[in-house]
PDB file of C-alpha atoms in Angstrom:
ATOM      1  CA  UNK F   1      13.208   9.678  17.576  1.00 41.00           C
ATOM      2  CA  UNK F   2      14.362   7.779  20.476  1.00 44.00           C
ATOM      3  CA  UNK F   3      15.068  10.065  23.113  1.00 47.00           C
ATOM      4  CA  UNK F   4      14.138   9.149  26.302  1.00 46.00           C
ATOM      5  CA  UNK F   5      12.903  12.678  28.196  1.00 46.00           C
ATOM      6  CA  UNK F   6      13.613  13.400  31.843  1.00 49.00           C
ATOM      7  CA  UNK F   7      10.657  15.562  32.686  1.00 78.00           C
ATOM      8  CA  UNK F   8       7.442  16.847  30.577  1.00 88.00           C
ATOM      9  CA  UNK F   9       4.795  19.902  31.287  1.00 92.00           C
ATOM     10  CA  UNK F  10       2.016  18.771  30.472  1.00 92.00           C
ATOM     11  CA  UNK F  11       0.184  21.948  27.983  1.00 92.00           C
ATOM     12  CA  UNK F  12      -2.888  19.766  27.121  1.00 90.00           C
ATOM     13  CA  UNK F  13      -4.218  16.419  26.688  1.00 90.00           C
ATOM     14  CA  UNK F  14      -1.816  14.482  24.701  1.00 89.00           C
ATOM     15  CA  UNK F  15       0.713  17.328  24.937  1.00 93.00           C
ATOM     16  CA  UNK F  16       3.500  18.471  26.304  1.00 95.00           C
ATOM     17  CA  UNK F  17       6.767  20.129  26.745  1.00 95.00           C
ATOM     18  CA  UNK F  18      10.153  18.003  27.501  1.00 93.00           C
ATOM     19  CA  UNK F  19      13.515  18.191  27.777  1.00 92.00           C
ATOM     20  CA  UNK F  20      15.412  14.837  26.198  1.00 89.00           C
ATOM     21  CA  UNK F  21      18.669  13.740  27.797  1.00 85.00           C
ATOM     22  CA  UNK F  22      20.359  15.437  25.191  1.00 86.00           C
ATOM     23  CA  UNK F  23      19.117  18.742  26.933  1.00 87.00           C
ATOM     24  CA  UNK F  24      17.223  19.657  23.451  1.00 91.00           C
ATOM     25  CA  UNK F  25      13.518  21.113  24.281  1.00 95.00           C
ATOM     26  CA  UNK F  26      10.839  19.637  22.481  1.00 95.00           C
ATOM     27  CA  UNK F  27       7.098  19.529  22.791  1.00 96.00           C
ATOM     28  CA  UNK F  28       5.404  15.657  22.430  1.00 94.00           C
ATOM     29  CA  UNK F  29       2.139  15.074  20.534  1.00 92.00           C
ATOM     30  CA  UNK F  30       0.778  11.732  21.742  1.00 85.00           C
ATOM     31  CA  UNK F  31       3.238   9.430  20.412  1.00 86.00           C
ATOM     32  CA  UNK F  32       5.358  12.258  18.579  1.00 94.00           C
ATOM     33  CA  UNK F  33       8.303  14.123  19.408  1.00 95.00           C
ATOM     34  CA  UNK F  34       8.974  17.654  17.198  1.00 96.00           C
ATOM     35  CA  UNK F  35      12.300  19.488  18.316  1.00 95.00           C
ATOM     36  CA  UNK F  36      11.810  23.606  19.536  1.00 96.00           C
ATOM     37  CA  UNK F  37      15.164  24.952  17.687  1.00 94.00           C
ATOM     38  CA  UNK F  38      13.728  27.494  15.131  1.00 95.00           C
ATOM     39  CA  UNK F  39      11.498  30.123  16.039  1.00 95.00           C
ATOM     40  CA  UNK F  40       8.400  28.655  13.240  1.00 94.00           C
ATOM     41  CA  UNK F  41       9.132  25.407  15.335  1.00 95.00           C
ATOM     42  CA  UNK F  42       7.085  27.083  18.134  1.00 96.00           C
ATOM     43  CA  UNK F  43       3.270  27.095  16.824  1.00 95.00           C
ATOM     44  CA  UNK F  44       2.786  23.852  18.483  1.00 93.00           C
ATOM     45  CA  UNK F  45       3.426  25.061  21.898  1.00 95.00           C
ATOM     46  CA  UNK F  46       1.699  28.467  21.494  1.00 96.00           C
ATOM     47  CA  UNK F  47      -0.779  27.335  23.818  1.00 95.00           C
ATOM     48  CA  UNK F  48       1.535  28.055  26.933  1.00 97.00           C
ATOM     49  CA  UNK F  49       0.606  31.474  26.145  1.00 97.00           C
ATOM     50  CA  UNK F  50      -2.788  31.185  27.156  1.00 96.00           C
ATOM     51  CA  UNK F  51      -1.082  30.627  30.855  1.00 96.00           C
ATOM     52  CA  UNK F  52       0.438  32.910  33.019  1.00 97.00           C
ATOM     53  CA  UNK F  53       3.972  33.326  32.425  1.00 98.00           C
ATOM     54  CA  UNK F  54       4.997  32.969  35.887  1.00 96.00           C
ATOM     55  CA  UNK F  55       3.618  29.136  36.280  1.00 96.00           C
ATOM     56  CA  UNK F  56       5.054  28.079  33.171  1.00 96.00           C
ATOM     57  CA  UNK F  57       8.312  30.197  33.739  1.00 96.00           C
ATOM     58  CA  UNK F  58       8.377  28.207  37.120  1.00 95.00           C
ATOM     59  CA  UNK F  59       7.422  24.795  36.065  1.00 94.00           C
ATOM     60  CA  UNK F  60       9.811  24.933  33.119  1.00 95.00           C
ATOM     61  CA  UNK F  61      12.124  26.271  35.042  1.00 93.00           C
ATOM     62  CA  UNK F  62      11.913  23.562  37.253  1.00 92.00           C
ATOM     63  CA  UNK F  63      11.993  21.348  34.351  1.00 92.00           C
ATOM     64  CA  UNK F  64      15.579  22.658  33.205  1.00 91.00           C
ATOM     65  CA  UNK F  65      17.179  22.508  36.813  1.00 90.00           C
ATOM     66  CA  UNK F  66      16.282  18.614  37.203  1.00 86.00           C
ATOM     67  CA  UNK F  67      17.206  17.864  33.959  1.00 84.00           C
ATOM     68  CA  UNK F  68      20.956  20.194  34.758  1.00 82.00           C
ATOM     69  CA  UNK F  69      19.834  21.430  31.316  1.00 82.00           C
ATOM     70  CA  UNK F  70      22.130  24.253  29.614  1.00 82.00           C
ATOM     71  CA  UNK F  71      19.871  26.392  28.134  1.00 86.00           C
ATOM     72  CA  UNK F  72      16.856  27.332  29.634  1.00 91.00           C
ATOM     73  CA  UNK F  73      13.206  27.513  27.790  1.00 95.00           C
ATOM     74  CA  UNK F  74      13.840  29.410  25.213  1.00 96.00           C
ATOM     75  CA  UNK F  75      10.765  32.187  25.810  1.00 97.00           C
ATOM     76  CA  UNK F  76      11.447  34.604  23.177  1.00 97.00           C
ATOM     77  CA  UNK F  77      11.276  32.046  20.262  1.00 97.00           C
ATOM     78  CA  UNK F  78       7.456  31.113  21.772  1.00 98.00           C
ATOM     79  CA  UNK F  79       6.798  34.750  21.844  1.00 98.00           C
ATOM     80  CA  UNK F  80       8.049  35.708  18.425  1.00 98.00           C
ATOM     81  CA  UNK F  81       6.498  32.742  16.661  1.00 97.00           C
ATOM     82  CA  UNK F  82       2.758  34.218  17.782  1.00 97.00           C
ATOM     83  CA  UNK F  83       3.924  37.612  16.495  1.00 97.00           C
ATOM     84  CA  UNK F  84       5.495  36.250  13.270  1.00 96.00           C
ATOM     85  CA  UNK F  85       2.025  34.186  12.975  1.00 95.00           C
ATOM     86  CA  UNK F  86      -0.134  37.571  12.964  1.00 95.00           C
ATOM     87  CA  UNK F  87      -3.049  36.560  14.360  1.00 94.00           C
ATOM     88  CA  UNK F  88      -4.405  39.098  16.019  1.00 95.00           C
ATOM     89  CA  UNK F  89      -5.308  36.384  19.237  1.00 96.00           C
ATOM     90  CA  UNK F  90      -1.734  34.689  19.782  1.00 97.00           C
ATOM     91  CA  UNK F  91      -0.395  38.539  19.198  1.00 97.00           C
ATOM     92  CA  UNK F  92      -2.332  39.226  22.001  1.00 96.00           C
ATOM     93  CA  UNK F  93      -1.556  36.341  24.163  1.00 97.00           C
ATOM     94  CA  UNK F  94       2.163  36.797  23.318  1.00 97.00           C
ATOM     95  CA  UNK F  95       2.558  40.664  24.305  1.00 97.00           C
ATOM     96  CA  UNK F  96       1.313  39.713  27.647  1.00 97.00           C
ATOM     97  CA  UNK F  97       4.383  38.080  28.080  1.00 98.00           C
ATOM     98  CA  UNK F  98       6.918  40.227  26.535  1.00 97.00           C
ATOM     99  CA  UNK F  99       7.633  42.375  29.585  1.00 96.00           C
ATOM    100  CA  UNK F 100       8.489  39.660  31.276  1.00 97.00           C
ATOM    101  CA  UNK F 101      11.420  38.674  28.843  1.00 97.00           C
ATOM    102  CA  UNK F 102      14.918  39.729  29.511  1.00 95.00           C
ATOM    103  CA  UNK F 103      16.676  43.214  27.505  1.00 94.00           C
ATOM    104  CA  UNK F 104      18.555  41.004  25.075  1.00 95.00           C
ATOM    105  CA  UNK F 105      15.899  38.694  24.567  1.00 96.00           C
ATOM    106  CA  UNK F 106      13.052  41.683  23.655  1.00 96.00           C
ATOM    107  CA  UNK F 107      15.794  43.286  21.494  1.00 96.00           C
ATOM    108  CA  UNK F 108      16.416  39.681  19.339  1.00 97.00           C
ATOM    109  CA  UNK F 109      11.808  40.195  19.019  1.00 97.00           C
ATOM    110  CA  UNK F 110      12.761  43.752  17.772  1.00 97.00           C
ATOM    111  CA  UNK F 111      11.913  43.276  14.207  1.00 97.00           C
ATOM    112  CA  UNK F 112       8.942  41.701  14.667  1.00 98.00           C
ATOM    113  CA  UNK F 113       7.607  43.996  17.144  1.00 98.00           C
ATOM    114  CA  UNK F 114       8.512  46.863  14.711  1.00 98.00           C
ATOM    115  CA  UNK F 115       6.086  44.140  12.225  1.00 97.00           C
ATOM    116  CA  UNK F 116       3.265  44.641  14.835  1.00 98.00           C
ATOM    117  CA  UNK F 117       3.804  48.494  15.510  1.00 98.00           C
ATOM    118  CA  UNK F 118       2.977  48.867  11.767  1.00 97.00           C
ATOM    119  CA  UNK F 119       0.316  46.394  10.866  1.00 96.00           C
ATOM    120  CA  UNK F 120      -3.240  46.799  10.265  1.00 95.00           C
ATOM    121  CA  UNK F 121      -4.126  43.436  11.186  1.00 95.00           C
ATOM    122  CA  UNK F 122      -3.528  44.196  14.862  1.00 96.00           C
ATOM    123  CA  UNK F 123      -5.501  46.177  17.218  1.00 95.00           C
ATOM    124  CA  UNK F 124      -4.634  49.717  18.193  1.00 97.00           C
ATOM    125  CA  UNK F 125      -3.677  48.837  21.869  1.00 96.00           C
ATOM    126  CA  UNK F 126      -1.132  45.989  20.354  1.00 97.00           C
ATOM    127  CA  UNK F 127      -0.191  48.250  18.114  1.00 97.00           C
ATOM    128  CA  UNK F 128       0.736  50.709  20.753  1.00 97.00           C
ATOM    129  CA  UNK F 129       2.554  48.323  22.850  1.00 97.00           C
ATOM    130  CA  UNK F 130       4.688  47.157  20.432  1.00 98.00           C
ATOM    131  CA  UNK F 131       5.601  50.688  19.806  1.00 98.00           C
ATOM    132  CA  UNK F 132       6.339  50.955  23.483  1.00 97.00           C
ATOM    133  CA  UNK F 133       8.624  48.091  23.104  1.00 97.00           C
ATOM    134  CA  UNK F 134      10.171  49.217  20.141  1.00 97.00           C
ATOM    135  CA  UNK F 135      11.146  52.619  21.496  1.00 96.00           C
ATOM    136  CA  UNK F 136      12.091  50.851  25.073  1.00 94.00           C
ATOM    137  CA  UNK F 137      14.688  48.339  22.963  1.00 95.00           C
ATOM    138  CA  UNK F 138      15.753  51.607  20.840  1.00 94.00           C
ATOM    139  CA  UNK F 139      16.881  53.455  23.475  1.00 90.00           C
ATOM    140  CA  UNK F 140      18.613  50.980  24.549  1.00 82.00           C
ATOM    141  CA  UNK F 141      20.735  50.519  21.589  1.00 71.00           C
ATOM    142  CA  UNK F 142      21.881  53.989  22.237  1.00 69.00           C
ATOM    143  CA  UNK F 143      22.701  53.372  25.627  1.00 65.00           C
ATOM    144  CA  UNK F 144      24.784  50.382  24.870  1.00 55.00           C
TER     145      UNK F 144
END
């Protein structure tokens, strides 16, 4: 691709997350750079989620300021990708990290939390939380 990136987090061996000069986020697999636009763009990085959100928050974070990037990590699209996936594991991971998101950014994961409230696949206690979410970002649609 020829991008040169300012900074990288490293996720595992041979991979990481970056920020190119361009201020586009993308995750590098050895030698190989895959852009983080769409929200099925995100399976590559969905081990993040096995972190706590506050150290990658903060490292990425950190990432964004020394790069004077625009737009932060975008969290949600990680998050939503693990839902979308339903696998009961990364759904896991991933609602462990959904409180920490922002009002707007758990409303755009509103759909497929509402996926997760009603599935069989995932486990009652998911299941539950998502409908805690759901209800959460309902009320406030009416309060908007």
């Amino acid at each position: 691709m020829g991008r040169s990136v300012s900074t990288e987090f490293e996720i595992d061996l041979g991979l990481s997350i970056a920020l190119t000069e361009a201020g586009a986020w993308i995750i590098r697999a050895d030698d190989r750079e895959f852009r983080l636009e769409e929200i099925n763009d995100f399976y590559r990085a969905w081990l993040l989620l096995e972190q706590p959100f506050s150290d990658v928050r903060a490292a990425l974070d950190q990432i964004a300021c020394n790069a004077n990037a625009a737009t932060p990590f975008p969290f949600a699209k990680l998050i939503g990708s693990a839902l979308k996936a339903q696998s009961r594991q990364w759904t896991d991971r991933a609602m462990v990290w959904v409180p920490f998101l922002s009002t707007a950014e758990k409303a755009s994961l509103k759909g497929l939390l509402s996926d997760v409230r009603d599935s069989k696949w995932a486990s009652q206690k998911i299941r539950q939380l998502a409908r805690k979410y759901v209800n959460e970002i309902e009320r406030g649609d009416q309060d908007a």
